[in-house]
Amino acid sequence: MAGNGTIVRSEKLVKVYDTGSVKVEALRGVDLNVNRGEMVAIMGPSGCGKTTLLNCLSGLDEPTSGKVLIEGTDLAKMKDNQRTEYRARNMGFVFQFYNLLPVLTAVENVEMVLLLSGIRSSDARKRAEKALEVVGLKGLEKHRPAQLSGGQRQRVTLARALVNEPKIVWADEPTGDLDKRNSNEVMTLMQQLNSKLKMTFVIVTHDPDVASRCRRIIHMEDGLIVKDVPITNKDALKHPRGGDYTSCGEKDLGAARISLEQQGSL
Amino acid sequence: MAGFRQRLSDIGAELRKVPLIGWSVEHLGDIVLVGLLLYLLMIVFLALYIVPAEMKGLIVASSLIFLGLVLAFLGLMALFNKLMFRMGLRNLIRHRTDSLIAVLGFMIGTSIICSSLAIGDTMSNMIEGIVYEGYYLYDEYITVDDPDGNPIYFNGSEANELASIVWSLNDDDDLIDGVTWEVWESGSVIDRETSLFEPSMRLRAVSPFSFDKFGTYTSKGKGTSFDLGPDEVYLVDSAAEKLNAELGHRLMVSSKRGSSEFTVKGIIDGEGRGATFSTDTIYMTFEGIWSLLGHMPDGPTPNGQNGNWSNGIYNVLLISNKGGKVAGGELCSDVKENLEQALTGHPHPLGPGGVWRVSNDKESNVENAQRSMESFTKLFLVLGTFTIIAGITLIINIFVMLSEERKEEMGISRAIGMRRKHLRRVYLFEGAFYSIISSVIGVMFGVLAGYLIILGMQRIFEQMGVTGFSILENYTVTPISLLLSFIAGFTITIATTLMITQRVATLNIVTAIRNTPEPVKESGMVRMLLRLTGTLDARTNTGDGSGKARVISSVFSRSTVFGAFMMVVGAILVLLGIPGKIAWSTYLGISLVLIGLSLLLKNVLGQRTAFNITAVLLLVFWIAPIPFFKDFKGDMEMFVLSGIFMVSSGVLLLVWNTDILLWGLERALSLVKVSPASIKMAISYPIKKRFRTGTTIFMFALIIFTITGMSMIIEIFNVNSESFERTIGGGYDIVGISGISGIDDLDATVTMLDPVNHSKIDWGRTSSLSYGYLRINYTVPFLGTNDELMYPCAGVSDDFVRTNTYGFSDVAWDLIDDGGRLDHSDSLVWNSLKGSSFVVLDGNLAGGMFGPPVPFSTKVGKNMTLVNYRNEHMNMTVLAFTKQMGVSGVFMHQDDANASFSVMERKVHLIAVKDGIDPSDVSDGLRRNLLPWGFFTFIVHDLVEEILKANNAFFDLFNAFLSLGLVIGIVGLGIVTLRSVYERRHEIGMMRAVGFTRGMVVGSFLGESGFIAGSGLVIGSLLGVILGWMLWRDGGFGSDFDKFGIPYLKILFIVMLAFFFAMASSVPPSLKAARVTPAEALRYE
């Protein structure tokens, strides 16, 4: 049962990828609570399961076992269409790549989620324009993604993510493709949205600079949460085994346990 | 070897430093390949569309050599570029789905060519079979014809003399193995037991001593002996069927000289010795026919025993060459030449100047059959050209999509050291494999498709009641046709591949890897000019943004230069076309000028405005009636050109104004609660990807254009059937032909013999023609040799001039209208024939799109050499062509026909019945009562119905053939959708993430396909209707065709069916798109 202020909760979340010859346990029983209005960073080396965790929490992917409750609603009990609709109305997404539809203009990309939610075209257009204004892109509504810089594209994505006033915004490496200046701008925007609108953000990142903007840092390793501390903790940004995260990320690929069931032996 | 290659490489490196030589050396392989392919393309085009059958083998042999050269050259390139070869082969093997798609798409053009050739081969085989069967073992025959075309008789001693002359030819060349005299006559027959009659049958008396060389008879497949008494006959089975005759029945046979009664001794098969084409035949003894003719000889009649023909009369000398019915036929020309030489100087029964008619009809009929079927094949090929063009468009589309898919891969290849030339080689080798495989599969599929079309034709013939032969059993594809199809398919595919690979290899490495838009790149000439004028931005190698730089960039851009080139080529074509009033050259030239102009203007007005203006101008030019071009002559090529340009213009208008169209569509669909998000997704990609959208729409539109155009033609015929009847019938209801001898005064004869029907005939509108034969001397196209065509000669009477309404399709008015002072009328034309050197030709000799094939072509105003039975050559001038094709003939005034060609017998009677009278009653009565003249009739209305029925059936068959092209459109759409799903995988994942349900994903992809297919089908059908209207408006059917009709239901049915299958091909990829899981699709690590 969700606690007061809890917006997302997972219980013993497990995700195993089975490709036939290889089984990968990306999540090995993750229990997590995210409260309303929090800005949470999930950190960890490559392959530790952070993107998988985000996908399962947001309903983009189905866990192998365990539960995910969003405001007390069990996502697994929803049919695909219901889940999709729920996402459209209540969630926002920011990815590192493939955010925008290249054939649509900035305003068309933003209004898409409103149209999906059944908002009238004229209202959707107005709100989309407003959202673009909020992220500082007034005047660029009719530009296509190819005509925008990386930072501008990511702002459009942010505008799309917040235009339907979602309860939670999921961001997977939102600054991974941006330079320092743009990264700062995007993160500042997210912080402002978090503090002013009390929007909940869950951000997957391996960048300590990005994580430092969040109020809570969750460290993952090998498919499990190994550390969960507020940013005020002096070791919040330190790797659980000691040392710092580099911006290139850990080379340690042994984060997930791999059980090999191949025919014959390696 | 390695040392040799190193030296070559060093030499090449040195040469490359010299600018133009360097470029040439760098591109040497491509230059040689392009040259070889261009030559091959030219040969293929000639072989398919231009050269006659007798030259086809030579052309194919030549193309085979060049194909070998191309393949050898590719092999050499592979030897010197082993790595690229392996990479090309690897691409084929590892990208299995791509390979399958490419092969399926590429093979269709080959299969269309192969099926067209297969149809032609089959028809040719069938007709040849009929010819060989009809002649069986005799290869030539000698007759002497009177002016009315009837053979004259030789007595016994004359017969012996002629026979020995023929045998004497074997002294020099041993070509002949049989000589026999026969008697051929025409007669009417009544079966006394059944009372059924036939107005005209072939009566044939044969020698019982000729069977070893000329074959025996069979009855129900078993051999039967020739054992007839003088009053007994054998009936061919088809003749027995018509008379319902059985063994023992008595037949009353009448010839022009008398009547006799015979008993049916046997019914024999109408094949082998018993076959004589479509003429039903009665076989009898010499004594039998002589008694019928009233000439019984005195004394014994050897009947040819031991080569002795004394005491009889005979009119046809048959000759069998060595080698059987086919091989013997191939010796016809030689034997004929020898015979003519041998007979020169021999006394002629008609006096000095008389002509011995040595007929090698077997050989010439086989050649005519081949020519006829060539025209038939060409018709299918021309119609199939649209499908071939659509196939080429599909090849381009597939290759462009493959290259886009592999852009990243290519960029990385370039980054790690692969040169542009290497990249081109990889795709060239891959394309070569596709070309070979798809051509082989295309040929196989074409053989199957051809079989299905022939099956359809068989059904049509069966429904029309045409029996006696089976097209299906004659299904053939000759090795030449198979080779030609393979070569054509291979050449077209690899040439297109080579063209695309040039484009593919010019990509920018970084933009390819990062999949970002290509940067603007100026051509070498523009960069040079910018540098010279000091307006070059060295950082970007483009203009510095100044006005001067912009002008230089636009004036000397690639598209501008190409546009100027097109305008020059177009202008040349126009200048060549206008003086000779050649439609294709003029129209093509003007179209190229307009397109070139758009390329010039796009830098000034912007692409959208320039292309919109061009598209509108092209459409107006092709559709509007322009008086200046009214008399320009064109043929099937105009049909093809109009299709290409009209459809291209329509598609161009659509792709540049899709946003306007879709704005309306969006509004309309939102009213019926379709998700606006889905609509937006469905329409955005077609708008953005103009080239892909445009080419796919073009494929659909072109095929539907031709199918709709065909349907319009037949509908206009159908709604104007009454006018058609007037054109065919000339205002008459019955055409009667005297098969035995002419009737000088039909009125008096009918009064006497058939008073009942006499009162039903409108004698004021009835007339007759004298009818005989002459020879037309013509030059064989391509070969340049002279040949002669036996053709009817029709003598026109004043009654005919007064009563006929045939009309003319073309007249050289300037020859008869006294400088324009006389009114142009039909009677002016007919009356101009009297005492002049003018002739009018029937509509068959006008040739053209839908006419029967003739071995030569002529035009009004041209001279023509006619030859009479005395071998006198007369130069005449073609004054006009009649519209009708019912009565064949070279029409001249009856006095001239008599004087120059001795044609005087009234044999063709054109009869009009009074209003309210059923022509079939009158027809039956005339046939019955005029039996002694062998009078047979056909009713114009029935003939027209049969023609329309056959037209409908054949046009439907053509449409079925053209529908093969729809397969291209459907495959193309399926490929485009499949590629879209693959390319947009990540976007689909994102769409699903933000709220698109699976159903909405399916809906947006299907919506996209529906838009593309629907647009193509609508544009094609609309323009097809317009084409039909244009043909009708411009008098293509004749001025009598005053009604216009549109087969709405048929068009709607075709469009809906095509749309259904197109959507069906998009369902699997759309469902695949919906199955994309967001998490998997968004993975990038």
PDB file of C-alpha atoms in Angstrom, chain B residues 400-499:
ATOM      1  CA  VAL B 400      17.496   4.523 -52.744  1.00  0.00           C
ATOM      2  CA  MET B 401      15.896   3.015 -49.643  1.00  0.00           C
ATOM      3  CA  LEU B 402      18.650   0.412 -49.337  1.00  0.00           C
ATOM      4  CA  SER B 403      21.242   3.135 -49.556  1.00  0.00           C
ATOM      5  CA  GLU B 404      19.467   5.209 -46.912  1.00  0.00           C
ATOM      6  CA  GLU B 405      19.280   2.227 -44.643  1.00  0.00           C
ATOM      7  CA  ARG B 406      22.987   1.618 -44.999  1.00  0.00           C
ATOM      8  CA  LYS B 407      24.037   5.232 -44.818  1.00  0.00           C
ATOM      9  CA  GLU B 408      25.708   4.788 -41.460  1.00  0.00           C
ATOM     10  CA  GLU B 409      27.480   1.669 -42.619  1.00  0.00           C
ATOM     11  CA  MET B 410      28.701   3.457 -45.721  1.00  0.00           C
ATOM     12  CA  GLY B 411      29.832   6.456 -43.720  1.00  0.00           C
ATOM     13  CA  ILE B 412      31.868   4.228 -41.396  1.00  0.00           C
ATOM     14  CA  SER B 413      33.322   2.409 -44.417  1.00  0.00           C
ATOM     15  CA  ARG B 414      34.433   5.740 -45.850  1.00  0.00           C
ATOM     16  CA  ALA B 415      35.783   6.801 -42.479  1.00  0.00           C
ATOM     17  CA  ILE B 416      38.015   3.765 -42.201  1.00  0.00           C
ATOM     18  CA  GLY B 417      39.476   4.173 -45.654  1.00  0.00           C
ATOM     19  CA  MET B 418      37.106   2.994 -48.369  1.00  0.00           C
ATOM     20  CA  ARG B 419      37.160   5.298 -51.376  1.00  0.00           C
ATOM     21  CA  ARG B 420      34.072   6.412 -53.231  1.00  0.00           C
ATOM     22  CA  LYS B 421      35.030   4.196 -56.131  1.00  0.00           C
ATOM     23  CA  HIS B 422      35.187   1.207 -53.787  1.00  0.00           C
ATOM     24  CA  LEU B 423      31.783   2.010 -52.394  1.00  0.00           C
ATOM     25  CA  ARG B 424      30.360   2.178 -55.909  1.00  0.00           C
ATOM     26  CA  ARG B 425      31.946  -1.149 -56.723  1.00  0.00           C
ATOM     27  CA  VAL B 426      30.413  -2.827 -53.679  1.00  0.00           C
ATOM     28  CA  TYR B 427      26.946  -1.735 -54.693  1.00  0.00           C
ATOM     29  CA  LEU B 428      27.576  -2.440 -58.332  1.00  0.00           C
ATOM     30  CA  PHE B 429      28.529  -6.039 -57.561  1.00  0.00           C
ATOM     31  CA  GLU B 430      25.553  -6.378 -55.260  1.00  0.00           C
ATOM     32  CA  GLY B 431      23.345  -4.907 -57.975  1.00  0.00           C
ATOM     33  CA  ALA B 432      24.834  -7.281 -60.547  1.00  0.00           C
ATOM     34  CA  PHE B 433      23.876 -10.260 -58.399  1.00  0.00           C
ATOM     35  CA  TYR B 434      20.357  -8.872 -58.000  1.00  0.00           C
ATOM     36  CA  SER B 435      20.175  -8.306 -61.745  1.00  0.00           C
ATOM     37  CA  ILE B 436      21.165 -11.845 -62.619  1.00  0.00           C
ATOM     38  CA  ILE B 437      18.983 -13.534 -60.018  1.00  0.00           C
ATOM     39  CA  SER B 438      15.951 -11.333 -60.627  1.00  0.00           C
ATOM     40  CA  SER B 439      16.237 -11.729 -64.399  1.00  0.00           C
ATOM     41  CA  VAL B 440      16.287 -15.514 -64.096  1.00  0.00           C
ATOM     42  CA  ILE B 441      13.307 -15.495 -61.738  1.00  0.00           C
ATOM     43  CA  GLY B 442      11.590 -12.883 -63.860  1.00  0.00           C
ATOM     44  CA  VAL B 443      11.877 -15.078 -66.934  1.00  0.00           C
ATOM     45  CA  MET B 444      10.384 -18.007 -65.026  1.00  0.00           C
ATOM     46  CA  PHE B 445       7.559 -15.898 -63.723  1.00  0.00           C
ATOM     47  CA  GLY B 446       7.034 -14.408 -67.166  1.00  0.00           C
ATOM     48  CA  VAL B 447       6.627 -17.868 -68.658  1.00  0.00           C
ATOM     49  CA  LEU B 448       3.944 -18.570 -66.051  1.00  0.00           C
ATOM     50  CA  ALA B 449       2.235 -15.210 -66.557  1.00  0.00           C
ATOM     51  CA  GLY B 450       2.245 -15.720 -70.312  1.00  0.00           C
ATOM     52  CA  TYR B 451       0.603 -19.094 -69.801  1.00  0.00           C
ATOM     53  CA  LEU B 452      -2.147 -17.534 -67.710  1.00  0.00           C
ATOM     54  CA  ILE B 453      -2.818 -14.888 -70.342  1.00  0.00           C
ATOM     55  CA  ILE B 454      -2.989 -17.546 -73.051  1.00  0.00           C
ATOM     56  CA  LEU B 455      -5.368 -19.508 -70.853  1.00  0.00           C
ATOM     57  CA  GLY B 456      -7.535 -16.405 -70.666  1.00  0.00           C
ATOM     58  CA  MET B 457      -7.434 -16.059 -74.445  1.00  0.00           C
ATOM     59  CA  GLN B 458      -8.427 -19.691 -74.838  1.00  0.00           C
ATOM     60  CA  ARG B 459     -11.491 -19.054 -72.684  1.00  0.00           C
ATOM     61  CA  ILE B 460     -12.388 -16.003 -74.746  1.00  0.00           C
ATOM     62  CA  PHE B 461     -12.157 -17.928 -77.997  1.00  0.00           C
ATOM     63  CA  GLU B 462     -14.250 -20.729 -76.521  1.00  0.00           C
ATOM     64  CA  GLN B 463     -16.893 -18.276 -75.402  1.00  0.00           C
ATOM     65  CA  MET B 464     -16.928 -16.770 -78.880  1.00  0.00           C
ATOM     66  CA  GLY B 465     -17.548 -20.215 -80.300  1.00  0.00           C
ATOM     67  CA  VAL B 466     -14.241 -20.292 -82.145  1.00  0.00           C
ATOM     68  CA  THR B 467     -13.141 -23.892 -82.093  1.00  0.00           C
ATOM     69  CA  GLY B 468     -10.938 -26.079 -84.217  1.00  0.00           C
ATOM     70  CA  PHE B 469      -7.703 -25.022 -82.640  1.00  0.00           C
ATOM     71  CA  SER B 470      -6.305 -24.701 -79.184  1.00  0.00           C
ATOM     72  CA  ILE B 471      -4.040 -21.803 -78.327  1.00  0.00           C
ATOM     73  CA  LEU B 472      -3.167 -23.419 -75.026  1.00  0.00           C
ATOM     74  CA  GLU B 473      -1.787 -26.538 -76.682  1.00  0.00           C
ATOM     75  CA  ASN B 474       0.429 -24.316 -78.748  1.00  0.00           C
ATOM     76  CA  TYR B 475       1.918 -22.524 -75.739  1.00  0.00           C
ATOM     77  CA  THR B 476       5.542 -21.861 -76.610  1.00  0.00           C
ATOM     78  CA  VAL B 477       8.382 -19.679 -75.525  1.00  0.00           C
ATOM     79  CA  THR B 478      11.272 -19.780 -77.950  1.00  0.00           C
ATOM     80  CA  PRO B 479      14.888 -19.782 -76.736  1.00  0.00           C
ATOM     81  CA  ILE B 480      15.340 -16.406 -78.461  1.00  0.00           C
ATOM     82  CA  SER B 481      12.493 -14.934 -76.431  1.00  0.00           C
ATOM     83  CA  LEU B 482      13.838 -16.366 -73.192  1.00  0.00           C
ATOM     84  CA  LEU B 483      17.279 -14.980 -73.947  1.00  0.00           C
ATOM     85  CA  LEU B 484      15.933 -11.627 -75.001  1.00  0.00           C
ATOM     86  CA  SER B 485      13.840 -11.351 -71.828  1.00  0.00           C
ATOM     87  CA  PHE B 486      16.796 -12.231 -69.654  1.00  0.00           C
ATOM     88  CA  ILE B 487      19.078  -9.793 -71.441  1.00  0.00           C
ATOM     89  CA  ALA B 488      16.491  -7.017 -71.343  1.00  0.00           C
ATOM     90  CA  GLY B 489      15.754  -7.516 -67.663  1.00  0.00           C
ATOM     91  CA  PHE B 490      19.411  -7.774 -66.729  1.00  0.00           C
ATOM     92  CA  THR B 491      20.376  -4.703 -68.721  1.00  0.00           C
ATOM     93  CA  ILE B 492      17.596  -2.500 -67.402  1.00  0.00           C
ATOM     94  CA  THR B 493      18.265  -3.528 -63.803  1.00  0.00           C
ATOM     95  CA  ILE B 494      22.005  -3.154 -63.856  1.00  0.00           C
ATOM     96  CA  ALA B 495      21.855   0.120 -65.785  1.00  0.00           C
ATOM     97  CA  THR B 496      19.495   1.524 -63.155  1.00  0.00           C
ATOM     98  CA  THR B 497      21.756   0.176 -60.415  1.00  0.00           C
ATOM     99  CA  LEU B 498      24.790   1.851 -61.947  1.00  0.00           C
ATOM    100  CA  MET B 499      22.911   5.145 -62.093  1.00  0.00           C
TER     101      MET B 499
END
